[in-house]
């Protein structure tokens, strides 16, 4: 019996994420906490399962231990399959060569053997650092209907932000006729989301050619896609109209978390029709102490609140002690805020203890940047910490 998959997804999750500063000092970017309950990688994994794609290769490289441990056998996302499921793919030493992934295209090239064992007709390439809900099957059907060789998901961005993205210039029928990588004067506002559907044979052909090109940087956006376009392959843009946020910076990660707040949040993770699954820890219900105050905040299980929390996102197991104030902030799992301390416009990573009478961050109205405190630290009583360049080793 011949066994094959219609589509295999390859999830690029090996980036260092240096623009997230201390949040990625010991973990990969896709493993960073989000929204109190989730990690960034939960979104593309959940999108795959909700879209009917049950075979996913996760390509790791930088600080993979926490990410590998988190994904495990894929059971929380219904990806623990006998044929297919989720597979962690790290760089390895072969008989004749060994190398780190040189770029996004090279990472996929080094794992073509994984893809080919499922004999797919199509390959979906995803990034592990975006927050969004997307039905990939609709994009795949569009690719098939249009008989495309490569289809690129794209989203319209404000014209003043277009120079930050790879821009797709298209004809009226969606055919791409030009790529512009971070153009100073963009011709359109249609930005690539870094999500691609390839017809499998075309992907194999161009990755193999790219691998033997000494002048290539082995990147999809810079090398493979422009080469396909110049060779006359049919390439289409698939316009996405939902919420999408690239959370590769401190500011964008903060904004995406804040988009979860309010009676009508900009991004709804509680939508039962498109569940975002996670390997969230088992914890008792949160507790709000006598005299505590909470306003417009997400407070996960296991939290204990004795002070004041406003406009903030608290992951599981956070403790805010009596007299402490937390405003406009993101507190990751198992952090503790000491008595009479103030945390404002800050992100505090996991397992960090803030002593009493501390001042962490500055007012959102006057601060130059969001304050970031790394994981596994103990901040001494009476300390003042602000900005993201501080290396607090108390």
PDB file of N, CA and C in Angstrom, residues 3 8 12 45 55 68 72 83 100 129 131 137 140 166 177 241 252 262 264 279-280 285 297 322 354 365 369 374 383:
ATOM      1  N   UNK A   3       1.616   4.957   0.805  1.00  0.00           N
ATOM      2  CA  UNK A   3       1.148   5.941   1.778  1.00  0.00           C
ATOM      3  C   UNK A   3       1.799   7.280   1.448  1.00  0.00           C
ATOM      4  N   UNK A   8       2.804  18.604   3.172  1.00  0.00           N
ATOM      5  CA  UNK A   8       3.659  18.577   4.361  1.00  0.00           C
ATOM      6  C   UNK A   8       4.025  20.015   4.704  1.00  0.00           C
ATOM      7  N   UNK A  12       9.854  26.851  10.189  1.00  0.00           N
ATOM      8  CA  UNK A  12      11.186  27.380  10.482  1.00  0.00           C
ATOM      9  C   UNK A  12      11.200  27.992  11.879  1.00  0.00           C
ATOM     10  N   UNK A  45       1.360  25.837  14.815  1.00  0.00           N
ATOM     11  CA  UNK A  45       1.019  24.431  15.031  1.00  0.00           C
ATOM     12  C   UNK A  45      -0.490  24.238  15.067  1.00  0.00           C
ATOM     13  N   UNK A  55       1.047  16.724   9.179  1.00  0.00           N
ATOM     14  CA  UNK A  55       2.460  16.348   9.093  1.00  0.00           C
ATOM     15  C   UNK A  55       3.295  17.624   9.088  1.00  0.00           C
ATOM     16  N   UNK A  68      12.132  21.913  22.098  1.00  0.00           N
ATOM     17  CA  UNK A  68      11.955  20.479  21.894  1.00  0.00           C
ATOM     18  C   UNK A  68      11.138  19.862  23.021  1.00  0.00           C
ATOM     19  N   UNK A  72       7.421  18.128  22.471  1.00  0.00           N
ATOM     20  CA  UNK A  72       7.289  16.724  22.849  1.00  0.00           C
ATOM     21  C   UNK A  72       6.805  15.862  21.699  1.00  0.00           C
ATOM     22  N   UNK A  83       1.675   7.916  11.383  1.00  0.00           N
ATOM     23  CA  UNK A  83       2.215   8.289  10.074  1.00  0.00           C
ATOM     24  C   UNK A  83       1.980   9.778   9.890  1.00  0.00           C
ATOM     25  N   UNK A 100      25.641  23.879  10.005  1.00  0.00           N
ATOM     26  CA  UNK A 100      24.461  24.574  10.517  1.00  0.00           C
ATOM     27  C   UNK A 100      23.617  24.998   9.327  1.00  0.00           C
ATOM     28  N   UNK A 129       7.552  32.723  14.198  1.00  0.00           N
ATOM     29  CA  UNK A 129       7.539  33.918  15.050  1.00  0.00           C
ATOM     30  C   UNK A 129       6.422  34.897  14.700  1.00  0.00           C
ATOM     31  N   UNK A 131       2.098  35.783  15.172  1.00  0.00           N
ATOM     32  CA  UNK A 131       0.858  35.563  15.914  1.00  0.00           C
ATOM     33  C   UNK A 131      -0.304  35.820  14.963  1.00  0.00           C
ATOM     34  N   UNK A 137      -5.613  25.648   4.454  1.00  0.00           N
ATOM     35  CA  UNK A 137      -6.251  24.857   3.395  1.00  0.00           C
ATOM     36  C   UNK A 137      -6.871  25.751   2.327  1.00  0.00           C
ATOM     37  N   UNK A 140      -3.975  26.718   0.153  1.00  0.00           N
ATOM     38  CA  UNK A 140      -3.585  25.557  -0.640  1.00  0.00           C
ATOM     39  C   UNK A 140      -4.552  25.326  -1.794  1.00  0.00           C
ATOM     40  N   UNK A 166       9.290  42.703   2.863  1.00  0.00           N
ATOM     41  CA  UNK A 166       9.442  42.318   1.476  1.00  0.00           C
ATOM     42  C   UNK A 166       8.122  42.584   0.772  1.00  0.00           C
ATOM     43  N   UNK A 177       4.861  40.040 -10.383  1.00  0.00           N
ATOM     44  CA  UNK A 177       5.810  40.369 -11.440  1.00  0.00           C
ATOM     45  C   UNK A 177       7.108  40.961 -10.896  1.00  0.00           C
ATOM     46  N   UNK A 241      -6.569  38.674   5.077  1.00  0.00           N
ATOM     47  CA  UNK A 241      -7.216  39.869   5.613  1.00  0.00           C
ATOM     48  C   UNK A 241      -7.421  39.836   7.124  1.00  0.00           C
ATOM     49  N   UNK A 252       6.787  44.855  19.213  1.00  0.00           N
ATOM     50  CA  UNK A 252       5.706  44.129  18.556  1.00  0.00           C
ATOM     51  C   UNK A 252       5.161  43.021  19.456  1.00  0.00           C
ATOM     52  N   UNK A 262      -9.310  43.894  26.689  1.00  0.00           N
ATOM     53  CA  UNK A 262     -10.517  44.666  26.388  1.00  0.00           C
ATOM     54  C   UNK A 262     -11.725  43.790  26.113  1.00  0.00           C
ATOM     55  N   UNK A 264     -13.629  43.919  23.528  1.00  0.00           N
ATOM     56  CA  UNK A 264     -13.568  43.508  22.123  1.00  0.00           C
ATOM     57  C   UNK A 264     -12.108  43.550  21.672  1.00  0.00           C
ATOM     58  N   UNK A 279       0.580  23.569  25.472  1.00  0.00           N
ATOM     59  CA  UNK A 279       0.945  22.663  26.550  1.00  0.00           C
ATOM     60  C   UNK A 279       0.986  23.486  27.835  1.00  0.00           C
ATOM     61  N   UNK A 280      -0.150  24.037  28.221  1.00  0.00           N
ATOM     62  CA  UNK A 280      -0.201  24.913  29.386  1.00  0.00           C
ATOM     63  C   UNK A 280      -0.096  24.089  30.658  1.00  0.00           C
ATOM     64  N   UNK A 285      -6.928  27.278  40.331  1.00  0.00           N
ATOM     65  CA  UNK A 285      -7.499  28.550  39.892  1.00  0.00           C
ATOM     66  C   UNK A 285      -6.751  29.729  40.497  1.00  0.00           C
ATOM     67  N   UNK A 297      -7.315  43.006  32.557  1.00  0.00           N
ATOM     68  CA  UNK A 297      -6.111  42.189  32.542  1.00  0.00           C
ATOM     69  C   UNK A 297      -6.438  40.722  32.290  1.00  0.00           C
ATOM     70  N   UNK A 322       1.116  42.165  48.522  1.00  0.00           N
ATOM     71  CA  UNK A 322       0.342  43.286  49.074  1.00  0.00           C
ATOM     72  C   UNK A 322       1.071  44.615  48.853  1.00  0.00           C
ATOM     73  N   UNK A 354      11.055  39.762  42.001  1.00  0.00           N
ATOM     74  CA  UNK A 354      11.291  41.187  42.239  1.00  0.00           C
ATOM     75  C   UNK A 354      11.124  41.428  43.737  1.00  0.00           C
ATOM     76  N   UNK A 365       3.788  56.711  29.435  1.00  0.00           N
ATOM     77  CA  UNK A 365       3.705  58.029  28.792  1.00  0.00           C
ATOM     78  C   UNK A 365       5.074  58.693  28.660  1.00  0.00           C
ATOM     79  N   UNK A 369      11.528  53.380  26.190  1.00  0.00           N
ATOM     80  CA  UNK A 369      11.390  52.020  25.697  1.00  0.00           C
ATOM     81  C   UNK A 369      10.823  51.120  26.784  1.00  0.00           C
ATOM     82  N   UNK A 374      15.274  39.763  32.478  1.00  0.00           N
ATOM     83  CA  UNK A 374      15.496  38.384  32.042  1.00  0.00           C
ATOM     84  C   UNK A 374      14.952  37.371  33.042  1.00  0.00           C
ATOM     85  N   UNK A 383      15.564  48.013  44.590  1.00  0.00           N
ATOM     86  CA  UNK A 383      16.259  48.248  43.321  1.00  0.00           C
ATOM     87  C   UNK A 383      15.406  49.046  42.349  1.00  0.00           C
TER      88      UNK A 383
END
